[in-house]
Amino acid sequence: MSTSLSNQSPASAQRPAHASVVDPDAHHVLFENEHVRVIHARASHGWESAMHSHPPMLVVNLGSGRQKVTWADGTTQIVDLNPGAVVWQDDAFDHAWELLAGEVNVILVEVKSANVGEQASGAGR
């Protein structure tokens, strides 16, 4: 199963810090090189993750849960995390989330090289 998150752009040119900096207890870097960063994100019911950024990425859901996602522009979205679901996010984005039920247990494969054009234009972080 493959889906895509809503495309949300940052509210301003200044981006929040990366998820592994803002919320290191939930976002553990497993592998990183100049091309990708692989993160295992885990959290229990009630966990809240402050506003943070991600580059384009692939998300593989391992657990089951429900999140309330808050985008940089203040809008919210309820997102169900279903085991085996795979989500591709084309664009870099900023968000915060609160775990309403279940668990967050996902593998994030962030594609750093997807930001090359953004960095060259000066629009990057």
Coordinates of N, CA, C and O in Angstrom, one line a residue:
M1 N 0.8 -1.2 0.0 CA 0.0 0.0 0.0 C 0.9 1.2 0.0 O 1.8 1.3 0.7
S2 N 0.6 2.2 -0.8 CA 1.4 3.4 -0.9 C 0.5 4.6 -0.9 O -0.5 4.7 -1.6
T3 N 0.8 5.6 -0.1 CA 0.0 6.8 0.0 C 1.0 8.0 0.1 O 2.2 7.8 0.2
S4 N 0.5 9.2 0.1 CA 1.4 10.4 0.3 C 0.7 11.3 1.3 O -0.5 11.4 1.3
L5 N 1.6 11.9 2.1 CA 1.1 12.9 3.0 C 0.7 14.2 2.3 O 1.2 14.4 1.2
S6 N -0.2 15.0 2.9 CA -0.5 16.3 2.3 C 0.7 17.1 2.1 O 1.6 17.1 2.9
N7 N 0.8 17.7 0.9 CA 1.9 18.6 0.7 C 1.8 19.9 1.4 O 0.8 20.6 1.2
Q8 N 2.6 20.1 2.4 CA 2.6 21.3 3.2 C 3.9 22.0 3.0 O 5.0 21.4 3.2
S9 N 3.9 23.3 2.8 CA 5.2 24.1 2.7 C 5.4 24.8 4.0 O 4.5 25.1 4.7
P10 N 6.7 25.1 4.3 CA 6.9 25.8 5.5 C 6.3 27.2 5.5 O 6.2 27.8 4.5
A11 N 6.0 27.7 6.7 CA 5.3 29.0 6.8 C 6.3 30.1 6.5 O 5.9 31.2 6.2
S12 N 7.6 29.9 6.8 CA 8.6 30.9 6.5 C 9.9 30.3 6.0 O 10.0 29.0 6.0
A13 N 10.8 31.1 5.6 CA 12.1 30.6 5.1 C 12.9 29.9 6.2 O 13.8 29.1 5.9
Q14 N 12.7 30.3 7.4 CA 13.5 29.7 8.5 C 12.8 28.5 9.0 O 11.7 28.5 9.4
R15 N 13.5 27.3 8.9 CA 13.0 26.0 9.2 C 13.3 25.6 10.6 O 14.4 25.9 11.1
P16 N 12.4 24.8 11.2 CA 12.8 24.3 12.5 C 13.9 23.2 12.3 O 14.2 22.8 11.2
A17 N 14.5 22.9 13.4 CA 15.6 21.9 13.4 C 15.1 20.5 13.0 O 13.9 20.2 13.1
H18 N 16.0 19.7 12.6 CA 15.6 18.3 12.2 C 15.1 17.5 13.3 O 15.4 17.8 14.5
A19 N 14.3 16.5 13.0 CA 13.6 15.7 14.0 C 14.6 15.0 15.0 O 14.3 15.0 16.2
S20 N 15.8 14.6 14.6 CA 16.7 14.0 15.4 C 17.4 15.0 16.4 O 17.9 14.6 17.4
V21 N 17.3 16.3 16.2 CA 17.8 17.3 17.1 C 16.7 17.7 18.0 O 16.9 17.8 19.2
V22 N 15.5 18.0 17.5 CA 14.3 18.4 18.3 C 13.8 17.4 19.2 O 13.5 17.6 20.4
D23 N 13.8 16.1 18.7 CA 13.1 15.0 19.5 C 14.0 13.7 19.4 O 13.6 12.7 18.9
P24 N 15.2 13.8 20.0 CA 16.1 12.7 19.8 C 15.7 11.4 20.6 O 16.1 10.3 20.2
D25 N 14.8 11.5 21.6 CA 14.4 10.4 22.3 C 13.4 9.5 21.5 O 13.3 8.3 21.7
A26 N 12.8 10.1 20.5 CA 11.9 9.4 19.6 C 12.4 9.1 18.2 O 12.0 8.2 17.5
H27 N 13.4 9.9 17.8 CA 14.0 9.8 16.4 C 15.5 9.4 16.5 O 16.3 10.2 16.7
H28 N 15.7 8.1 16.4 CA 17.1 7.5 16.5 C 17.7 7.3 15.1 O 17.1 6.6 14.3
V29 N 18.8 8.0 14.8 CA 19.5 7.8 13.5 C 20.2 6.5 13.5 O 21.0 6.2 14.4
L30 N 19.8 5.6 12.5 CA 20.4 4.3 12.4 C 21.6 4.3 11.4 O 22.5 3.5 11.6
F31 N 21.5 5.1 10.4 CA 22.5 5.2 9.4 C 22.4 6.6 8.7 O 21.4 7.1 8.6
E32 N 23.6 7.1 8.4 CA 23.6 8.4 7.7 C 24.9 8.5 6.8 O 25.9 8.1 7.2
N33 N 24.7 9.0 5.6 CA 25.8 9.4 4.7 C 25.4 10.6 3.9 O 24.4 11.2 4.3
E34 N 26.1 11.0 2.9 CA 25.8 12.2 2.2 C 24.5 12.1 1.3 O 24.0 13.1 0.9
H35 N 24.0 10.9 1.2 CA 22.8 10.7 0.3 C 21.5 10.5 1.1 O 20.4 11.0 0.7
V36 N 21.6 9.7 2.2 CA 20.3 9.4 3.0 C 20.6 9.4 4.5 O 21.7 9.3 4.9
R37 N 19.5 9.6 5.2 CA 19.5 9.4 6.7 C 18.4 8.4 7.0 O 17.3 8.6 6.6
V38 N 18.7 7.3 7.7 CA 17.7 6.4 8.1 C 17.5 6.5 9.6 O 18.4 6.5 10.4
I39 N 16.2 6.7 9.9 CA 15.8 6.9 11.3 C 14.7 5.9 11.7 O 13.8 5.6 10.9
H40 N 14.9 5.4 12.9 CA 13.8 4.6 13.5 C 13.1 5.4 14.5 O 13.7 5.9 15.5
A41 N 11.9 5.8 14.3 CA 11.1 6.6 15.2 C 10.2 5.7 16.0 O 9.4 4.9 15.4
R42 N 10.3 5.8 17.3 CA 9.4 5.0 18.2 C 8.9 5.9 19.3 O 9.7 6.7 19.9
A43 N 7.6 5.8 19.6 CA 7.0 6.5 20.7 C 5.8 5.8 21.2 O 5.2 5.1 20.4
S44 N 5.4 6.0 22.4 CA 4.2 5.4 23.0 C 3.1 6.4 23.1 O 3.3 7.6 23.0
H45 N 1.9 5.9 23.4 CA 0.7 6.7 23.5 C 0.9 7.9 24.4 O 1.6 7.8 25.4
G46 N 0.5 9.1 23.9 CA 0.6 10.3 24.6 C 1.8 11.1 24.3 O 2.0 12.3 24.7
W47 N 2.8 10.6 23.5 CA 4.0 11.3 23.2 C 3.7 12.5 22.3 O 2.9 12.4 21.4
E48 N 4.4 13.6 22.5 CA 4.3 14.7 21.7 C 5.6 15.1 21.2 O 6.6 15.2 21.9
S49 N 5.7 15.4 19.9 CA 7.0 15.7 19.2 C 6.8 17.2 18.8 O 5.9 17.5 18.0
A50 N 7.7 18.1 19.2 CA 7.7 19.5 18.8 C 7.9 19.7 17.3 O 8.4 18.8 16.6
M51 N 7.6 20.9 16.9 CA 7.8 21.2 15.5 C 9.2 20.9 15.0 O 10.2 21.3 15.7
H52 N 9.3 20.2 13.9 CA 10.6 19.8 13.4 C 10.5 19.6 11.9 O 9.4 19.7 11.3
S53 N 11.7 19.4 11.2 CA 11.7 19.3 9.8 C 12.2 18.0 9.3 O 12.8 17.2 10.0
H54 N 11.8 17.6 8.1 CA 12.2 16.4 7.4 C 12.5 16.8 5.9 O 11.7 17.6 5.3
P55 N 13.5 16.3 5.3 CA 13.6 16.4 3.8 C 12.7 15.4 3.2 O 12.0 14.6 3.9
P56 N 12.6 15.3 1.8 CA 11.8 14.3 1.2 C 12.2 12.9 1.8 O 13.4 12.7 2.1
M57 N 11.2 12.0 1.9 CA 11.5 10.7 2.6 C 10.5 9.7 2.2 O 9.3 9.9 1.8
L58 N 10.9 8.4 2.5 CA 10.0 7.3 2.4 C 9.8 6.8 3.9 O 10.7 6.8 4.7
V59 N 8.5 6.5 4.2 CA 8.2 6.1 5.6 C 7.6 4.7 5.5 O 6.7 4.4 4.6
V60 N 8.1 3.8 6.3 CA 7.6 2.4 6.4 C 7.0 2.2 7.8 O 7.8 2.3 8.8
N61 N 5.7 2.0 7.9 CA 5.1 1.8 9.2 C 5.2 0.4 9.6 O 4.9 -0.5 8.9
L62 N 5.7 0.2 10.9 CA 5.9 -1.1 11.4 C 4.8 -1.3 12.5 O 4.5 -2.5 12.8
G63 N 4.3 -0.3 13.1 CA 3.3 -0.4 14.2 C 2.0 0.2 13.8 O 1.8 0.6 12.7
S64 N 1.1 0.2 14.8 CA -0.3 0.7 14.5 C -0.5 1.9 15.5 O -0.3 1.7 16.7
G65 N -1.0 3.0 15.0 CA -1.4 4.1 15.9 C -2.1 5.2 15.2 O -2.4 5.1 14.0
R66 N -2.4 6.2 15.9 CA -3.1 7.4 15.3 C -2.4 8.6 15.9 O -2.3 8.8 17.1
Q67 N -2.1 9.5 14.9 CA -1.4 10.8 15.3 C -2.2 12.0 14.9 O -2.9 11.9 13.9
K68 N -2.1 13.0 15.7 CA -2.6 14.3 15.3 C -1.4 15.1 14.8 O -0.5 15.4 15.6
V69 N -1.3 15.4 13.6 CA -0.2 16.1 13.0 C -0.6 17.6 12.8 O -1.6 17.9 12.4
T70 N 0.3 18.5 13.3 CA 0.2 19.9 13.1 C 1.2 20.4 12.1 O 2.4 20.2 12.3
W71 N 0.8 21.0 11.0 CA 1.7 21.5 10.0 C 2.2 22.9 10.3 O 1.7 23.5 11.2
A72 N 3.2 23.3 9.6 CA 3.8 24.6 9.9 C 2.9 25.8 9.8 O 3.0 26.8 10.5
D73 N 1.8 25.7 9.0 CA 0.9 26.7 8.9 C -0.2 26.7 10.0 O -1.2 27.5 9.9
G74 N -0.1 25.7 10.9 CA -1.1 25.6 12.0 C -2.3 24.7 11.7 O -3.0 24.4 12.7
T75 N -2.4 24.2 10.5 CA -3.5 23.3 10.2 C -3.2 21.9 10.8 O -2.0 21.6 11.0
T76 N -4.2 21.1 11.1 CA -4.0 19.8 11.7 C -4.6 18.7 10.8 O -5.5 19.0 10.0
Q77 N -4.1 17.5 11.0 CA -4.6 16.4 10.2 C -4.4 15.1 11.1 O -3.4 15.0 11.8
I78 N -5.5 14.3 11.1 CA -5.4 13.0 11.8 C -4.8 12.0 10.8 O -5.3 11.8 9.7
V79 N -3.7 11.3 11.3 CA -3.0 10.3 10.4 C -3.1 9.0 11.1 O -2.6 8.9 12.3
D80 N -3.6 8.0 10.4 CA -3.6 6.6 11.0 C -2.3 5.9 10.5 O -1.9 6.0 9.3
L81 N -1.6 5.3 11.4 CA -0.4 4.5 11.1 C -0.8 3.0 11.1 O -1.2 2.5 12.1
N82 N -0.7 2.4 9.9 CA -1.0 1.0 9.7 C 0.2 0.2 9.4 O 0.9 0.6 8.5
P83 N 0.4 -1.0 10.1 CA 1.5 -1.8 9.8 C 1.6 -2.2 8.3 O 0.6 -2.5 7.7
G84 N 2.8 -2.0 7.7 CA 3.0 -2.4 6.3 C 2.7 -1.2 5.4 O 3.1 -1.4 4.2
A85 N 2.1 -0.2 5.8 CA 1.9 1.0 4.9 C 3.2 1.7 4.6 O 4.1 1.8 5.4
V86 N 3.3 2.1 3.3 CA 4.5 2.8 2.9 C 4.0 4.1 2.3 O 3.1 4.2 1.5
V87 N 4.7 5.2 2.8 CA 4.3 6.5 2.4 C 5.5 7.2 1.8 O 6.6 7.2 2.4
W88 N 5.4 7.9 0.6 CA 6.4 8.7 0.0 C 6.0 10.1 0.1 O 4.9 10.5 -0.2
Q89 N 6.9 11.0 0.6 CA 6.7 12.4 0.8 C 7.7 13.1 -0.2 O 8.9 13.1 0.0
D90 N 7.2 13.7 -1.2 CA 8.0 14.4 -2.3 C 8.8 15.6 -1.8 O 9.9 15.8 -2.3
D91 N 8.2 16.3 -0.9 CA 8.8 17.6 -0.6 C 9.3 17.6 0.9 O 8.7 16.9 1.7
A92 N 10.3 18.4 1.2 CA 10.6 18.7 2.6 C 9.4 19.3 3.3 O 8.6 20.0 2.7
F93 N 9.3 19.0 4.6 CA 8.2 19.6 5.3 C 8.5 19.7 6.8 O 9.4 19.1 7.3
D94 N 7.7 20.6 7.4 CA 7.8 20.8 8.9 C 6.5 20.4 9.5 O 5.4 20.6 9.0
H95 N 6.6 19.8 10.7 CA 5.4 19.3 11.4 C 5.7 19.0 12.9 O 6.9 18.9 13.2
A96 N 4.7 19.0 13.6 CA 4.7 18.5 15.0 C 3.7 17.4 15.1 O 2.8 17.3 14.2
W97 N 3.8 16.5 16.1 CA 2.7 15.5 16.2 C 2.5 15.1 17.6 O 3.4 15.2 18.5
E98 N 1.3 14.5 17.8 CA 0.9 14.0 19.1 C 0.3 12.6 18.9 O -0.5 12.5 18.0
L99 N 0.8 11.6 19.6 CA 0.3 10.3 19.5 C -1.0 10.1 20.3 O -0.9 10.1 21.5
L100 N -2.1 9.9 19.6 CA -3.4 9.8 20.2 C -3.7 8.4 20.7 O -4.5 8.2 21.6
A101 N -3.2 7.4 19.9 CA -3.5 6.0 20.2 C -2.4 5.1 19.6 O -1.7 5.5 18.7
G102 N -2.2 3.9 20.2 CA -1.2 3.0 19.7 C 0.2 3.4 19.9 O 0.5 4.0 20.9
E103 N 1.0 3.2 18.9 CA 2.4 3.5 19.0 C 2.9 4.1 17.6 O 2.3 3.9 16.6
V104 N 4.0 4.9 17.7 CA 4.7 5.2 16.5 C 5.9 4.2 16.5 O 6.6 4.1 17.4
N105 N 6.0 3.5 15.4 CA 7.1 2.6 15.1 C 7.3 2.6 13.6 O 6.6 1.8 12.9
V106 N 8.1 3.5 13.2 CA 8.3 3.7 11.7 C 9.8 3.8 11.4 O 10.6 4.2 12.2
I107 N 10.1 3.4 10.2 CA 11.4 3.6 9.6 C 11.3 4.8 8.6 O 10.4 4.7 7.7
L108 N 12.1 5.8 8.8 CA 12.1 6.9 7.8 C 13.4 6.9 7.0 O 14.5 6.8 7.6
V109 N 13.3 6.9 5.7 CA 14.5 7.0 4.9 C 14.5 8.4 4.2 O 13.7 8.6 3.2
E110 N 15.2 9.3 4.8 CA 15.2 10.7 4.3 C 16.2 10.8 3.1 O 17.4 10.3 3.3
V111 N 15.8 11.4 2.1 CA 16.7 11.5 0.9 C 17.3 12.9 0.8 O 16.7 13.8 0.4
K112 N 18.6 12.9 1.3 CA 19.3 14.2 1.4 C 19.5 14.8 0.0 O 19.5 16.0 -0.3
S113 N 19.9 13.9 -1.0 CA 20.2 14.4 -2.3 C 19.0 15.0 -3.0 O 19.2 15.7 -4.0
A114 N 17.8 14.7 -2.5 CA 16.6 15.4 -3.1 C 16.6 16.8 -2.8 O 15.8 17.6 -3.5
N115 N 17.4 17.3 -1.9 CA 17.4 18.8 -1.5 C 18.5 19.5 -2.3 O 18.7 20.7 -2.1
V116 N 19.2 18.9 -3.2 CA 20.3 19.5 -3.9 C 19.9 20.7 -4.6 O 20.5 21.8 -4.5
G117 N 18.8 20.7 -5.4 CA 18.3 21.8 -6.1 C 17.9 22.9 -5.2 O 18.1 24.1 -5.4
E118 N 17.2 22.6 -4.1 CA 16.8 23.5 -3.1 C 18.0 24.3 -2.5 O 17.9 25.5 -2.3
Q119 N 19.0 23.5 -2.1 CA 20.2 24.1 -1.5 C 20.9 25.1 -2.5 O 21.4 26.1 -2.1
A120 N 21.0 24.7 -3.8 CA 21.7 25.5 -4.8 C 21.0 26.8 -5.0 O 21.6 27.8 -5.3
S121 N 19.6 26.8 -4.9 CA 18.9 28.0 -5.1 C 18.9 28.9 -3.8 O 18.4 30.0 -3.9
G122 N 19.4 28.4 -2.7 CA 19.5 29.2 -1.5 C 18.2 29.1 -0.7 O 18.1 29.8 0.3
A123 N 17.3 28.3 -1.1 CA 16.0 28.1 -0.3 C 16.1 27.1 0.7 O 15.2 26.8 1.4
G124 N 17.2 26.4 0.9 CA 17.4 25.3 1.9 C 17.5 25.8 3.3 O 17.5 27.0 3.5
R125 N 17.7 24.8 4.2 CA 17.8 25.1 5.6 C 19.1 25.8 6.0 O 20.1 25.8 5.8

